Coordinates of C-alpha atoms and ligand atoms in Angstrom, one line a residue:
X243 CA 0.2 -0.1 -0.1
X244 CA 1.6 3.3 -0.6
X245 CA 1.8 6.4 1.5
X246 CA -0.8 9.0 0.2
X247 CA 1.2 12.1 2.1
X248 CA -1.6 14.1 1.6
X249 CA -4.1 16.2 3.8
X250 CA -6.6 16.8 0.8
X251 CA -8.0 15.2 -2.3
X252 CA -9.0 16.5 -5.7
X253 CA -13.2 16.9 -5.3
X254 CA -15.4 14.7 -6.6
X255 CA -18.3 16.1 -5.7
X256 CA -20.0 16.6 -2.6
X257 CA -20.8 12.8 -1.7
X258 CA -17.4 12.2 -1.6
X259 CA -15.6 14.7 0.2
X260 CA -12.0 13.2 0.8
X261 CA -10.0 14.9 3.6
X262 CA -7.5 13.4 5.9
X263 CA -9.2 14.3 9.3
X264 CA -12.3 12.5 7.9
X265 CA -10.8 9.3 8.4
X266 CA -11.0 8.5 4.5
X267 CA -8.1 8.9 2.6
X268 CA -7.2 6.0 0.3
X269 CA -4.7 5.1 3.4
X270 CA -7.8 4.8 5.6
X271 CA -9.9 3.2 3.5
X272 CA -7.6 0.4 2.8
X273 CA -6.9 0.1 6.7
X274 CA -10.9 0.3 7.4
X275 CA -11.4 -2.9 4.8
X276 CA -8.7 -4.9 6.3
X277 CA -9.1 -4.2 10.0
X278 CA -13.1 -5.1 9.3
X279 CA -11.9 -8.6 8.1
X280 CA -9.5 -8.7 11.1
X281 CA -12.0 -7.7 13.9
X282 CA -15.0 -10.1 12.3
X283 CA -16.7 -7.1 12.6
X284 CA -19.3 -5.0 10.1
X285 CA -17.3 -1.9 10.3
X286 CA -14.0 -0.8 11.5
X287 CA -12.6 2.8 12.3
X288 CA -8.6 3.9 12.6
X289 CA -7.6 6.6 15.6
X290 CA -4.8 8.4 16.4
X291 CA -3.8 6.4 19.7
X292 CA -6.0 3.7 22.0
X293 CA -7.5 6.5 23.9
X294 CA -8.8 8.3 20.6
X295 CA -10.9 5.3 20.0
X296 CA -12.2 4.8 23.6
X297 CA -12.9 8.6 23.6
X298 CA -14.6 8.6 20.6
X299 CA -16.6 5.1 21.1
X300 CA -18.3 6.5 24.3
X301 CA -18.6 9.9 23.2
X302 CA -20.2 8.5 19.9
X303 CA -22.5 6.2 21.9
X304 CA -23.4 8.2 24.7
X305 CA -25.7 11.0 25.5
X306 CA -25.7 13.8 28.5
X307 CA -27.7 11.9 31.3
X308 CA -26.4 8.2 30.0
X309 CA -25.0 5.8 32.8
X310 CA -22.3 3.4 31.9
X311 CA -21.6 -0.1 34.0
X312 CA -17.8 -0.3 33.9
X313 CA -15.9 -4.1 34.5
X314 CA -14.0 -2.9 37.6
X315 CA -9.8 -2.8 37.1
X316 CA -10.0 -1.3 33.7
X317 CA -7.2 0.5 32.1
X318 CA -6.2 3.7 33.9
X319 CA -6.6 6.2 31.2
X320 CA -10.4 4.8 30.5
X321 CA -10.8 5.0 34.3
X322 CA -9.9 8.8 34.1
X323 CA -11.9 9.3 31.2
X324 CA -15.2 7.8 33.2
X325 CA -14.2 9.5 36.1
X326 CA -12.9 12.8 35.2
X327 CA -13.7 14.1 31.5
X328 CA -17.5 12.0 31.2
X329 CA -19.2 13.8 34.3
X330 CA -18.5 16.8 32.3
X331 CA -21.0 15.8 29.7
X332 CA -23.3 14.5 32.3
X333 CA -22.4 11.0 31.5
X334 CA -22.1 8.6 34.9
X335 CA -20.5 5.5 35.5
X336 CA -20.5 2.7 38.4
X337 CA -18.9 -0.7 38.3
X338 CA -20.3 -4.0 38.0
X339 CA -20.7 -5.8 41.2
X340 CA -17.9 -8.2 41.7
X341 CA -20.1 -10.9 43.1
X342 CA -20.6 -12.0 39.6
X343 CA -23.6 -12.3 37.1
X344 CA -26.3 -12.8 39.6
X345 CA -25.9 -9.6 41.3
X346 CA -25.1 -7.7 38.1
X347 CA -29.1 -6.9 37.3
X348 CA -29.3 -4.7 40.7
X349 CA -26.4 -2.2 39.8
X350 CA -28.6 -1.4 36.0
X351 CA -30.3 1.8 36.6
X352 CA -33.0 3.1 34.1
X353 CA -30.5 5.7 32.6
X354 CA -28.1 2.4 32.0
X355 CA -27.0 2.6 28.5
X356 CA -23.5 0.5 28.1
X357 CA -21.7 -2.2 29.6
X358 CA -17.8 -1.6 29.2
X359 CA -15.6 -4.3 29.8
X360 CA -12.0 -5.7 28.9
X361 CA -11.1 -9.3 27.5
X362 CA -8.2 -9.7 30.0
X363 CA -7.7 -7.3 33.0
X364 CA -4.7 -5.5 33.4
X365 CA -2.1 -6.5 35.0
X366 CA -4.1 -9.2 37.1
X367 CA -5.1 -11.3 34.1
X368 CA -8.5 -12.3 34.8
X369 CA -10.8 -13.2 32.1
X370 CA -14.2 -11.9 33.0
X371 CA -17.5 -13.8 32.2
X372 CA -17.6 -12.7 28.5
X373 CA -20.7 -15.3 27.6
X374 CA -22.6 -13.8 30.7
X375 CA -21.8 -10.2 30.1
X376 CA -23.1 -10.1 26.3
X377 CA -26.4 -11.8 27.3
X378 CA -26.5 -9.7 30.6
X379 CA -26.6 -6.7 27.8
X380 CA -29.1 -8.0 25.7
X381 CA -31.5 -8.4 28.5
X382 CA -30.9 -4.8 29.5
X383 CA -31.0 -3.5 26.4
X384 CA -27.3 -2.1 26.9
X385 CA -24.6 -1.5 24.0
X386 CA -21.8 -3.8 25.0
X387 CA -18.3 -2.7 24.3
X388 CA -15.0 -4.7 25.2
X389 CA -11.2 -3.5 24.8
X390 CA -9.7 -6.4 23.6
X391 CA -5.9 -5.0 23.2
X392 CA -4.7 -8.0 25.5
X393 CA -5.8 -10.8 23.6
X394 CA -5.9 -9.1 20.1
X395 CA -8.0 -10.1 17.3
X396 CA -6.0 -13.4 16.7
X397 CA -7.0 -14.9 20.2
X398 CA -10.7 -13.5 20.4
X399 CA -12.7 -11.8 18.4
X400 CA -15.5 -10.5 20.7
X401 CA -18.2 -9.6 18.1
X402 CA -18.6 -13.5 17.4
X403 CA -19.2 -13.6 21.0
X404 CA -22.0 -11.1 20.2
X405 CA -20.3 -7.8 21.4
X406 CA -21.5 -4.9 19.8
X407 CA -18.3 -2.7 20.1
X408 CA -14.8 -4.0 19.9
X409 CA -11.9 -1.3 21.0
X410 CA -7.7 -1.8 20.3
X411 CA -5.0 0.1 21.0
X412 CA -3.1 -0.6 18.2
X413 CA 0.0 0.6 19.6
X414 CA 0.4 -2.8 21.0
X415 CA -0.7 -6.3 19.3
X416 CA -1.7 -4.8 16.1
X417 CA 1.3 -2.2 15.7
X418 CA 3.6 -5.1 17.6
X419 CA 7.0 -2.8 17.1
X420 CA 6.8 -0.2 19.5
X421 CA 6.8 2.3 16.8
X422 CA 3.4 3.8 16.5
X423 CA 0.7 4.9 18.5
X424 CA -3.1 4.1 16.6
X425 CA -6.2 2.9 18.3
X426 CA -8.9 1.0 16.2
X427 CA -12.6 0.5 16.9
X428 CA -14.9 -2.2 14.9
X429 CA -18.3 -2.8 15.6
X430 CA -22.0 -2.6 13.5
X431 CA -22.3 -0.1 10.7
X432 CA -24.8 1.6 13.2
X433 CA -22.7 1.7 16.1
X434 CA -19.4 3.0 13.5
X435 CA -21.5 5.7 11.9
X436 CA -22.1 7.4 15.4
X437 CA -18.3 6.8 16.5
X438 CA -16.9 7.8 13.0
X439 CA -19.2 11.0 13.0
X440 CA -17.6 11.9 16.5
X441 CA -14.2 10.9 16.1
X442 CA -14.3 13.4 12.8
X443 CA -14.9 16.2 15.6
X444 CA -12.6 15.0 18.3
X445 CA -9.9 15.1 15.4
X446 CA -7.9 12.0 16.4
X447 CA -7.0 10.9 13.2
X448 CA -4.3 8.4 12.3
X449 CA -1.6 10.3 9.9
X450 CA -0.8 8.7 6.3
X451 CA 2.3 7.3 7.4
X452 CA 1.4 5.8 10.9
X453 CA -1.7 4.2 8.5
X454 CA 1.0 2.7 6.2
X455 CA 2.7 1.0 9.3
X456 CA -0.3 0.0 11.0
X457 CA -1.2 -1.8 7.7
X458 CA 2.3 -3.4 7.2
X459 CA 2.6 -4.5 10.9
X460 CA -1.1 -6.3 10.0
X461 CA 0.6 -8.4 7.8
X462 CA 2.4 -10.2 10.1
X463 CA 0.3 -10.3 13.2
X464 CA -1.1 -13.6 13.3
X465 CA 2.1 -15.0 13.2
X466 CA 3.6 -12.6 15.4
X467 CA 0.7 -13.4 18.2
X468 CA 1.0 -16.9 18.0
X469 CA 4.9 -17.0 18.6
X470 CA 3.9 -14.3 21.8
X471 CA 1.7 -17.3 22.9
X472 CA 4.1 -19.7 22.5
X473 CA 6.7 -17.3 24.6
X474 CA 4.5 -16.5 27.2
X475 CA 3.1 -20.0 27.7
X476 CA 7.0 -21.4 28.3
X477 CA 8.1 -18.4 30.3
X478 CA 4.6 -18.8 32.6
X479 CA 5.6 -22.4 33.2
X480 CA 9.6 -21.9 33.8
X481 CA 8.1 -19.3 36.4
X482 CA 5.4 -21.4 38.0
X483 CA 8.2 -23.9 38.7
X484 CA 10.8 -21.5 39.9
X485 CA 11.7 -21.0 44.0
X486 CA 12.0 -17.5 43.8
X487 CA 8.9 -16.8 42.5
X488 CA 5.5 -16.9 44.7
X489 CA 2.7 -16.6 42.0
X490 CA 2.3 -16.6 38.7
X491 CA -0.8 -15.5 36.5
X492 CA -1.3 -16.4 32.9
X493 CA -4.8 -17.9 31.5
X494 CA -3.0 -20.8 30.1
X495 CA -1.9 -22.1 33.2
X496 CA -3.9 -24.9 34.4
X497 CA -4.4 -23.3 37.9
X498 CA -5.5 -19.9 36.5
X499 CA -8.9 -19.2 37.7
X500 CA -10.7 -18.4 34.5
X501 CA -8.4 -21.1 32.7
X502 CA -11.4 -23.4 31.5
X503 CA -13.0 -20.3 30.3
X504 CA -10.1 -19.1 27.9
X505 CA -9.7 -22.3 26.6
X506 CA -12.9 -22.4 25.4
X507 CA -13.2 -18.6 24.1
X508 CA -9.7 -17.9 22.6
X509 CA -7.6 -19.3 20.5
X510 CA -4.4 -18.7 22.6
X511 CA -3.7 -17.3 26.0
X512 CA -1.8 -14.2 25.4
X513 CA 1.6 -12.7 25.5
X514 CA 1.1 -11.0 29.0
X515 CA 1.2 -12.5 32.0
X516 CA 2.4 -11.1 35.9
X517 CA 4.1 -12.9 38.8
X518 CA 5.2 -12.2 42.3
X519 CA 8.7 -12.4 43.7
X520 CA 9.0 -14.4 46.6
X521 CA 8.8 -11.8 49.6
X522 CA 12.5 -12.1 50.4
X523 CA 13.7 -11.6 47.1
X524 CA 15.5 -8.7 46.0
X525 CA 13.5 -6.9 42.9
X526 CA 15.7 -4.2 42.0
X527 CA 18.4 -7.2 42.0
X528 CA 16.1 -9.1 39.3
X529 CA 15.3 -6.2 37.2
X530 CA 19.4 -5.0 36.8
X531 CA 20.4 -8.8 36.0
X532 CA 17.6 -9.2 33.0
X533 CA 19.5 -8.6 29.8
X534 CA 16.9 -9.5 27.1
X535 CA 13.9 -7.6 28.8
X536 CA 13.6 -3.8 28.8
X537 CA 12.0 -2.4 32.0
X538 CA 9.6 0.0 30.2
X539 CA 5.9 0.7 30.3
X540 CA 3.5 -0.5 27.2
X541 CA 3.0 -3.9 25.6
X542 CA 2.7 -5.7 22.6
X543 CA 6.1 -5.1 21.0
X544 CA 9.1 -7.4 19.5
X545 CA 11.0 -6.9 22.7
X546 CA 9.7 -8.3 26.0
X547 CA 9.0 -5.6 28.4
X548 CA 8.7 -5.7 32.1
X549 CA 7.4 -3.3 34.3
X550 CA 6.2 -3.1 38.4
X551 CA 2.4 -1.9 38.2
X552 CA 2.9 -0.4 41.4
X553 CA 5.0 2.3 40.0
X554 CA 3.8 2.7 35.9
X555 CA -0.7 1.9 35.5
X556 CA -1.3 1.8 39.3
X557 CA 0.8 4.5 40.6
X558 CA -2.1 6.9 41.0
X559 CA -4.4 4.2 42.6
X560 CA -4.9 4.4 46.2
X561 CA -3.0 1.5 48.3
X562 CA -6.1 -0.1 49.6
X563 CA -7.3 -0.5 46.1
X564 CA -3.7 -1.8 45.1
X565 CA -3.4 -4.0 48.0
X566 CA -6.8 -5.5 47.7
X567 CA -5.5 -6.5 43.7
X568 CA -2.3 -7.8 45.2
X569 CA -0.3 -5.0 43.8
X570 CA 3.0 -4.4 45.6
X571 CA 6.7 -3.6 44.8
X572 CA 7.2 -7.3 44.2
X573 CA 4.7 -7.6 41.1
X574 CA 5.9 -7.8 38.1
X575 CA 3.9 -7.9 34.4
X576 CA 5.4 -8.9 31.6
X577 CA 4.7 -8.4 27.9
X578 CA 6.2 -11.4 26.4
X579 CA 8.1 -10.5 23.0
X580 CA 9.7 -12.7 19.8
X581 CA 13.0 -13.5 21.2
X582 CA 13.9 -16.9 21.2
X583 CA 12.1 -19.1 23.4
X584 CA 15.2 -20.3 25.2
X585 CA 16.9 -17.4 25.2
X586 CA 14.2 -15.4 27.2
X587 CA 13.8 -18.4 29.3
X588 CA 17.3 -18.5 30.4
X589 CA 17.7 -14.9 30.6
X590 CA 14.7 -14.5 33.0
X591 CA 16.1 -17.8 35.2
X592 CA 19.7 -16.4 35.5
X593 CA 18.0 -12.8 36.8
X594 CA 15.6 -15.0 39.1
X595 CA 19.1 -16.6 40.7
X596 CA 20.5 -13.2 41.8
X597 CA 16.6 -12.0 42.8
Ligands
PLP727 N1 -6.3 0.0 26.7 C1 -5.7 -0.7 27.1 C2 -6.4 -2.0 27.4 C3 -4.2 -0.2 27.3 O1 -3.4 -0.8 27.7 C4 -3.6 1.4 26.5 C5 -2.7 1.6 27.0 O2 -1.5 1.0 27.4 C6 -5.2 2.1 26.0 C7 -6.2 1.2 26.2 C8 -4.3 3.4 25.4 O3 -3.7 3.1 24.2 P1 -3.0 4.2 23.4 O4 -2.1 4.2 24.6 O5 -2.8 3.7 22.5 O6 -3.5 5.4 23.9

């Protein structure tokens, strides 16, 4: 696909005005077609970041006076949007009761319009009861929205389960090389019409070069994600067997609380995992001894990235909530990359030996 490095295009009539912010350049349209197929949705839209996808979707689908039921433990940017920005548009939210599906109906209000969830939670790696969530949204006439960034469309296509709108930070697995920032909204034609009109006004448009990079990345998405899955499974098993590790959270491990569900719904368990070092471990020594993984936020790229959510994604979360989630300095999140499996496991194992 060539790069159409142009903001505007020759006028071809009032029905067909091409302008980069309108998300209708040849680069956008080629991506939309490919993403519609990859996400298995009726339509798709590419945006300037994952947050542009999330904000365009929420503001495109909701009106002043609406209420959102949100899964607890969402991505921090989404939580800030719901908590800080949405109230300025008179959009309210509350959380889905953690007791499970039987308790959800009690949280629905007359003004509830949307259920908003994530396919795998960060960094606790929980997989919610996605089928029950879709059934619940249908029963209460709520638009069902899911952020599927962690699973990627190779491992899970939520539209096939009945979700109306699927969001991705394409900065992560879709882009795959930590060299672009982008987002994607997939969903029904109707939902995409309002979200697209909102995105046009919010202006979070992906530029032509980033469109080209994302388009190129999608060609290797399936091969990359399968390799992420393999490496993560191998690393999870090695960590699980190591004395310096107290616990591992990875849906591909048989003792993960949602292993059976993930096995049934997913085509792979993904490239993300988290683990706790033993109480007497030296976390700094472990991180310093790593030679292949890079200590950095973000995920979904070629290099294995390691972070301590206490200091990154959950730095501003109140200590009680962090404690309830088990997020201490010993809690490590890993975005498993595409290094040679043996090299990666050997490197993490030698770092554990000095922890
Ligand atoms: N959704 C999830 C699950 C994320 O982890 C992130 C970023 O880390 C985002 C959305 C936001 O994406 P972006 O940084 O591309 O705006």
